[in-house]
Each structure stands twice: as C-alpha cells, then as structure tokens.
Amino acid sequence: MNTSAQSHSLQKPKILVARAIFPDQLAKLEESFEVQSNQEDRIYSADELKKALSGVVGALVTGSERIDAGALADAKDLKIVANISVGYNNFDVPAITAAGVMASNTPDVLTDTTADFGFALLMATARRITESEHWVRAGNWKQWSLINNPLGMDLHHTTIGIIGMGRIGQGIAKRASGFGMNVIYHNRSRLPEADEKACRATYVSKEELLKTADHVVLVLPYTPENHHTIGEKELALMKPTATLVNIARGGIVDDLALAQALKAKKIFAAGLDVFEGEPTVNPELLKLSNIVLAPHIASASEKTRRAMVDLAVKNLTAAVAGTKPPSLINTELFKG
Ligand code: DGY
C-alpha cells in the first residue's frame, strides 16, 4: 500500500452530531469518527443542515432537524440519520428511504422516564400544584382553609383514558393501576389480550373515552392523521371536571381550541409538555392559570438522555459498519 492509500484507509469516517451532547459522549465518538459537532447547540437553518450533511457518512439528529429530500440533496455519502428521539415526525421517511439512507430512532430506553413524567404532569395538573406554588409565592396564603385554598381533582379511584397505547401509554397504565384507577384506552389497533391484562386496561372508542374519562392522557405518535386529534369537538365531549395531558407532540391538540375550552371552564385543567409551533407557546395558553406548562422534557433525566444518545450512536455505528442498526425504521433498506 502506498503512503497516500495507507493514510486514506486510516482516516476516520466523518459524522455529524447536529445538537449538543454530553462532552464525554462526544469525546468517545471522536475516538472512532471525525466529528463535526454543534456543541454551541444553535439549531441549523435548512441550508446549514443541508451543508452539514454533505460529506458525512452518518448523522445524529434530533426532532429539531427536519430530514427530507431538501436536507439530503447533497448528502451523497450518508448511510444513516440516527434520531436521538423515539418520535420521528421530523423525518420524511419515504424521502429518506428514496435517498437510500437508513433512519433510526431511540425506543425503549426512554419509556419509563417518559411514563413517570406523564404521571407527574397529570398529578400536577389535577392537584393544581404549579398554580398553588405561584399563589404561595405571590403572598396569597394567609391561612389554612377547608374551601378557600386551591382545590383539585382526585386521581385515585377515577378513570384514566389513554389515547395511544404503545410502550409509554402502557407504562402510564401500569402506574395508574397503583393509584386504583380504572384504565380505559383508545389506540389505532387493539392490544393483544395479554397486554390488556398486564395493563388492566379496557379498549373503548375515542368518543366513549372522551365522555367517560376523568383524566385524558395523550401518548400517540404525530402523523398527518393524528393532527388535531383533540380539537373543539373532542373537548366538548369531555367532562367539565376532566383534565387533559399531552406528552405526545404539539399538533395533536388544537392549542387555540384548548385555550378557549380552559378559559370557558369546559374542562378543569390541562398539562402540556409539547406545543404547536414549540418553543413558541400560544399566548392564549399563557394567560391561563388552569394549565401546567413544561418545555418538552418528558424524557429529560440525565440517565435517559445519555441512554438515548448511546442507542443513537449504536444505530449509527452499525450502519457505518454495514450491520443492521438495532432500531432501524426503514428496515426494507437493510441489505445485510
Ligand atoms: C422523543 O423521544 O420523542 C421525545 O419527545 C424527545 O423528542
């Protein structure tokens, strides 16, 4: 082998890490790859992303990066886009597949952390925890009172309705059983009997769920069909004492219709971790006190965020090595 061929074979494959990751995880990646990183964590414009994807064999991306035909136009060497996220509505999967690029996500590793958070948001919403804190900080707490302090809705021995009964929905159902809650669910397809039993969950229509649940939790993937799964019509079906929690994706709820329903007390309260057009939050929602707002943090424990990066790296490394990524989405592309 001549010197130039030798140095070529020693070159590390080039990859892109499109958002900031923990420095030690980045350092580990740099042992095997030439890494173009974005530790500044400023979100790329469409044009910057297109340029950043050109000349790399793999990319770690997040929901902030829209991967479509335009983004891939110059990505001739790209083998994989590895999302550091279980949801992949930022991927135009047919366009990625047509470009011959593998796509992967990070299921399982975030299930429990996200289900914990869904339950925490539900509790905060039903028991008015953040509203109470603001009330105390504002100096409103003059005396203990039976009826004149913030009164919430119970969770125990009520009915929880889960829309979207994948891994995270099932995790929430299992937590709900511990509170003696009756669990009903609606999903695109009904779960096998054994899974229903494990979750003590009963399948119902979406309409029945909205009419009967005391607490409605949304955990479904965002697809064109799921756009505004909850809008004015659905909110009108819910009980005036009911709460609504969205830990799925913005766009599943019509945020303006929700703000109007909350203002008119058509439902009791809402807890939102995701928003239409986030990080911008509809100003009508910001005016309300019967709502708990969180900045898309359902999977945000350090341990889980690290596990998400680790899984995304495993997917990327496998694709670059020509083996099957463990959580490949477009499996039809793998020719191993
Ligand atoms: C996910 O993994 O889908 C979380 O919402 C983070 O994007």
Coordinates of C-alpha atoms and ligand atoms in Angstrom, one line a residue:
M1 CA 0.0 0.0 0.0
N2 CA 1.4 3.4 -0.9
T3 CA 1.5 6.2 1.8
S4 CA -1.4 8.1 0.4
A5 CA -3.6 4.9 0.2
Q6 CA -2.5 4.0 3.7
S7 CA -3.4 7.4 5.2
H8 CA -6.7 7.2 3.3
S9 CA -7.5 3.8 4.9
L10 CA -6.6 5.3 8.3
Q11 CA -8.9 8.2 8.0
K12 CA -11.8 8.1 10.4
P13 CA -15.3 8.2 8.9
K14 CA -16.8 11.7 9.1
I15 CA -20.0 12.1 11.0
L16 CA -22.3 15.0 12.1
V17 CA -23.6 15.5 15.6
A18 CA -26.3 18.1 14.9
R19 CA -27.0 19.1 18.5
A20 CA -25.0 19.4 21.8
I21 CA -24.5 16.1 23.6
F22 CA -22.7 15.3 26.9
P23 CA -19.0 16.1 26.4
D24 CA -17.7 12.7 27.5
Q25 CA -20.1 11.0 24.9
L26 CA -18.7 13.4 22.2
A27 CA -15.1 12.6 23.3
K28 CA -15.9 8.8 23.0
L29 CA -17.3 9.3 19.5
E30 CA -14.2 11.2 18.5
E31 CA -12.1 8.1 19.2
S32 CA -13.7 6.4 16.2
F33 CA -15.0 9.2 14.0
E34 CA -14.1 12.6 12.6
V35 CA -16.9 14.5 14.2
Q36 CA -18.4 17.7 13.0
S37 CA -20.2 18.8 16.2
N38 CA -22.6 21.5 17.2
Q39 CA -21.8 21.9 20.9
E40 CA -23.0 25.5 20.6
D41 CA -26.5 23.9 20.3
R42 CA -27.8 26.6 17.9
I43 CA -30.4 25.0 15.6
Y44 CA -29.2 24.8 12.0
S45 CA -31.2 26.6 9.3
A46 CA -32.4 24.3 6.5
D47 CA -29.5 25.5 4.4
E48 CA -26.9 24.9 7.1
L49 CA -28.3 21.4 7.8
K50 CA -28.1 20.5 4.1
K51 CA -24.4 21.7 4.1
A52 CA -23.6 19.9 7.3
L53 CA -25.0 16.6 5.9
S54 CA -22.8 16.8 2.8
G55 CA -19.7 14.6 3.1
V56 CA -20.7 12.7 6.3
V57 CA -21.5 9.0 6.5
G58 CA -23.8 9.3 9.5
A59 CA -25.6 11.9 11.4
L60 CA -27.0 12.1 14.9
V61 CA -30.0 14.4 14.8
T62 CA -33.0 15.4 17.0
G63 CA -36.6 16.5 16.4
S64 CA -35.3 20.0 15.7
E65 CA -33.7 18.8 12.4
R66 CA -36.2 18.2 9.6
I67 CA -34.7 15.5 7.4
D68 CA -36.3 15.5 4.0
A69 CA -35.3 15.4 0.3
G70 CA -34.0 19.0 0.5
A71 CA -31.8 18.3 3.5
L72 CA -30.4 15.2 1.8
A73 CA -29.8 16.8 -1.6
D74 CA -26.0 16.9 -1.2
A75 CA -25.7 14.0 1.3
K76 CA -24.2 11.6 -1.2
D77 CA -22.1 9.6 1.4
L78 CA -24.8 9.4 4.1
K79 CA -25.7 6.0 5.3
I80 CA -27.8 6.8 8.3
V81 CA -29.7 9.6 10.1
A82 CA -30.0 8.4 13.7
N83 CA -32.6 10.4 15.6
I84 CA -32.0 10.9 19.3
S85 CA -35.7 10.6 19.9
V86 CA -38.4 7.9 19.8
G87 CA -40.7 10.1 17.8
Y88 CA -39.6 10.7 14.3
N89 CA -42.2 13.1 12.8
N90 CA -39.1 15.2 11.8
F91 CA -38.3 12.5 9.3
D92 CA -39.8 12.3 5.8
V93 CA -39.3 8.6 5.9
P94 CA -40.3 7.9 2.2
A95 CA -37.8 10.7 1.1
I96 CA -35.0 9.3 3.3
T97 CA -35.6 5.8 2.0
A98 CA -35.7 7.0 -1.6
A99 CA -32.3 8.6 -1.0
G100 CA -31.1 5.1 0.2
V101 CA -30.4 6.4 3.7
M102 CA -31.2 4.4 6.8
A103 CA -33.3 6.1 9.5
S104 CA -33.4 5.1 13.2
N105 CA -34.9 6.2 16.5
T106 CA -34.5 5.5 20.2
P107 CA -37.4 3.4 21.5
D108 CA -37.5 1.6 24.9
V109 CA -34.7 3.5 26.6
L110 CA -37.0 6.4 27.5
T111 CA -40.2 4.5 28.2
D112 CA -40.2 4.6 32.0
T113 CA -38.8 8.1 32.3
T114 CA -41.4 9.4 30.0
A115 CA -44.2 7.5 31.6
D116 CA -43.0 8.8 35.1
F117 CA -43.2 12.3 33.7
G118 CA -46.6 11.8 32.1
F119 CA -47.9 10.7 35.5
A120 CA -46.1 13.6 37.3
L121 CA -47.7 16.1 34.9
L122 CA -51.1 14.5 35.4
M123 CA -50.8 14.8 39.2
A124 CA -49.5 18.4 38.9
T125 CA -52.5 19.3 36.7
A126 CA -55.2 17.6 38.6
R127 CA -54.0 18.8 42.0
R128 CA -53.1 22.3 40.8
I129 CA -49.5 22.1 42.0
T130 CA -47.9 24.8 39.9
E131 CA -50.8 27.1 40.3
S132 CA -50.6 26.6 44.1
E133 CA -46.9 27.4 44.1
H134 CA -47.5 30.6 42.1
W135 CA -50.3 31.5 44.6
V136 CA -48.0 30.9 47.6
R137 CA -45.1 32.9 46.0
A138 CA -47.5 35.8 45.3
G139 CA -48.2 36.0 49.0
N140 CA -51.8 34.9 48.8
W141 CA -51.6 32.2 51.5
K142 CA -53.0 34.0 54.6
Q143 CA -54.5 31.0 56.4
W144 CA -55.3 27.3 56.0
S145 CA -58.8 26.9 54.7
L146 CA -61.1 24.0 54.0
I147 CA -62.7 25.6 51.0
N148 CA -60.7 28.7 50.1
N149 CA -57.3 27.2 49.2
P150 CA -56.8 25.6 45.7
L151 CA -59.0 22.5 45.4
G152 CA -58.1 19.9 42.9
M153 CA -59.4 16.7 41.3
D154 CA -58.6 13.3 42.7
L155 CA -56.6 10.8 40.7
H156 CA -57.2 7.7 42.9
H157 CA -60.2 5.6 42.0
T158 CA -61.0 7.7 39.0
T159 CA -61.0 6.7 35.3
I160 CA -57.9 7.5 33.2
G161 CA -58.3 7.4 29.4
I162 CA -55.1 6.9 27.5
I163 CA -55.0 7.7 23.8
G164 CA -52.1 5.9 22.2
M165 CA -51.3 2.7 23.9
G166 CA -47.7 2.0 22.8
R167 CA -44.9 1.4 25.2
I168 CA -45.2 4.7 27.0
G169 CA -49.0 4.5 27.1
Q170 CA -48.8 1.1 28.7
G171 CA -46.2 2.4 31.2
I172 CA -48.7 5.1 32.3
A173 CA -51.5 2.5 32.5
K174 CA -49.3 0.4 34.9
R175 CA -48.6 3.4 37.1
A176 CA -52.3 4.3 37.1
S177 CA -53.2 0.8 38.5
G178 CA -51.1 1.6 41.6
F179 CA -53.5 4.5 42.2
G180 CA -56.5 2.3 41.9
M181 CA -57.5 4.0 38.7
N182 CA -59.8 2.4 36.2
V183 CA -57.9 2.4 32.9
I184 CA -59.5 2.8 29.5
Y185 CA -57.6 3.3 26.3
H186 CA -58.0 4.0 22.6
N187 CA -55.4 3.1 20.0
R188 CA -55.2 2.6 16.3
S189 CA -55.3 -1.2 16.9
R190 CA -56.4 -3.0 20.0
L191 CA -53.7 -4.6 22.2
P192 CA -53.4 -8.4 22.5
E193 CA -55.4 -9.7 25.4
A194 CA -52.3 -10.5 27.5
D195 CA -51.1 -6.9 27.2
E196 CA -54.5 -5.5 28.1
K197 CA -54.5 -7.8 31.1
A198 CA -50.9 -6.7 32.1
C199 CA -52.1 -3.0 32.0
R200 CA -55.6 -3.8 33.4
A201 CA -56.9 -1.7 30.5
T202 CA -60.1 -1.8 28.6
Y203 CA -60.4 -0.8 24.9
V204 CA -63.0 1.8 24.1
S205 CA -63.9 4.1 21.2
K206 CA -62.3 7.6 21.2
E207 CA -65.7 9.1 21.8
E208 CA -66.5 6.9 24.8
L209 CA -63.1 7.6 26.2
L210 CA -63.5 11.3 26.0
K211 CA -67.0 11.2 27.5
T212 CA -66.1 8.9 30.4
A213 CA -62.5 9.6 31.4
D214 CA -61.8 11.8 34.4
H215 CA -58.2 12.3 33.1
V216 CA -57.3 12.0 29.4
V217 CA -53.6 11.4 28.6
L218 CA -52.3 11.7 25.0
V219 CA -49.3 9.5 24.1
L220 CA -49.8 8.8 20.4
P221 CA -47.3 9.5 17.5
Y222 CA -47.8 12.6 15.5
T223 CA -48.8 11.7 11.9
P224 CA -51.0 13.6 9.4
E225 CA -54.0 11.5 10.5
N226 CA -53.4 12.5 14.2
H227 CA -53.3 16.2 13.5
H228 CA -55.8 17.8 16.0
T229 CA -56.9 14.5 17.5
I230 CA -58.2 16.8 20.2
G231 CA -60.0 19.9 19.0
E232 CA -63.1 21.9 19.8
K233 CA -65.5 18.9 19.1
E234 CA -63.5 16.5 21.3
L235 CA -63.1 19.0 24.1
A236 CA -66.8 19.5 24.1
L237 CA -67.3 15.7 24.8
M238 CA -65.1 15.8 27.9
K239 CA -66.5 16.3 31.4
P240 CA -66.2 19.8 32.9
T241 CA -64.2 18.2 35.7
A242 CA -61.8 16.4 33.5
T243 CA -58.1 17.1 32.9
L244 CA -56.1 16.7 29.6
V245 CA -52.4 15.9 29.5
N246 CA -50.3 16.0 26.2
I247 CA -46.9 14.4 26.4
A248 CA -47.0 13.3 22.7
R249 CA -46.4 16.0 20.2
G250 CA -47.7 19.5 19.5
G251 CA -50.2 19.4 16.7
I252 CA -52.1 16.5 18.2
V253 CA -54.0 19.1 20.2
D254 CA -55.5 22.3 18.7
D255 CA -53.9 24.6 21.2
L256 CA -56.2 27.5 20.5
A257 CA -59.3 25.4 20.9
L258 CA -57.8 24.1 24.2
A259 CA -57.2 27.6 25.5
Q260 CA -60.8 28.6 24.7
A261 CA -62.1 25.4 26.5
L262 CA -59.9 26.1 29.5
K263 CA -61.0 29.7 29.7
A264 CA -64.6 28.8 29.4
K265 CA -64.1 26.0 32.1
K266 CA -65.4 23.4 29.6
I267 CA -62.7 21.2 31.1
F268 CA -61.0 21.5 34.5
A269 CA -57.3 21.8 33.6
A270 CA -54.6 20.8 31.2
G271 CA -50.9 19.8 31.4
L272 CA -48.8 20.3 28.3
D273 CA -45.2 19.2 27.6
V274 CA -45.5 19.8 23.9
F275 CA -47.0 22.6 21.8
E276 CA -48.0 23.5 18.3
G277 CA -45.0 25.5 16.9
E278 CA -42.9 25.0 20.0
P279 CA -40.8 26.5 21.5
T280 CA -43.4 29.3 20.9
V281 CA -46.4 28.8 23.1
N282 CA -49.8 30.1 22.1
P283 CA -50.2 33.3 24.0
E284 CA -53.8 32.4 24.9
L285 CA -52.5 29.4 26.8
L286 CA -50.0 31.6 28.7
K287 CA -52.8 33.7 30.1
L288 CA -54.5 30.8 31.9
S289 CA -53.9 29.6 35.4
N290 CA -55.6 26.2 35.0
I291 CA -52.7 24.8 33.0
V292 CA -49.3 23.3 33.7
L293 CA -46.6 24.1 31.1
A294 CA -43.4 22.2 30.6
P295 CA -40.7 22.6 27.9
H296 CA -40.8 19.2 26.2
I297 CA -38.9 17.4 29.0
A298 CA -40.8 14.1 29.4
S299 CA -37.6 12.1 28.6
A300 CA -35.3 14.5 30.3
S301 CA -33.4 12.7 33.1
E302 CA -29.7 12.7 32.6
K303 CA -29.6 8.9 32.7
T304 CA -32.2 8.6 30.0
R305 CA -30.8 11.3 27.8
R306 CA -27.5 9.6 27.9
A307 CA -29.1 6.2 27.1
M308 CA -30.8 7.9 24.1
V309 CA -27.5 9.2 22.8
D310 CA -25.9 5.7 23.4
L311 CA -28.6 4.0 21.4
A312 CA -28.4 6.5 18.6
V313 CA -24.6 6.0 18.4
K314 CA -25.2 2.2 18.3
N315 CA -27.5 2.7 15.3
L316 CA -25.1 5.0 13.6
T317 CA -22.0 2.8 14.2
A318 CA -23.9 -0.3 13.0
A319 CA -25.0 1.4 9.7
V320 CA -21.4 2.7 9.1
A321 CA -20.0 -0.8 9.7
G322 CA -22.6 -2.3 7.3
T323 CA -24.6 -4.2 10.0
K324 CA -28.2 -3.7 11.0
P325 CA -28.9 -0.8 13.3
P326 CA -30.8 -2.1 16.4
S327 CA -33.7 0.3 15.9
L328 CA -33.8 0.8 12.2
I329 CA -37.1 2.4 11.0
N330 CA -36.9 1.7 7.2
T331 CA -36.0 -1.9 7.6
E332 CA -36.5 -2.5 3.8
L333 CA -33.2 -0.7 3.2
F334 CA -31.1 -3.1 5.2
K335 CA -29.4 -5.5 2.8
G336 CA -27.1 -7.2 5.3
Ligands
DGY1 C1 -39.0 11.7 21.9 O1 -38.1 10.9 22.1 O2 -39.8 11.6 21.0 C2 -39.1 12.9 22.8 O3 -40.3 13.6 22.7 C3 -37.9 13.8 22.6 O4 -38.1 14.4 21.3

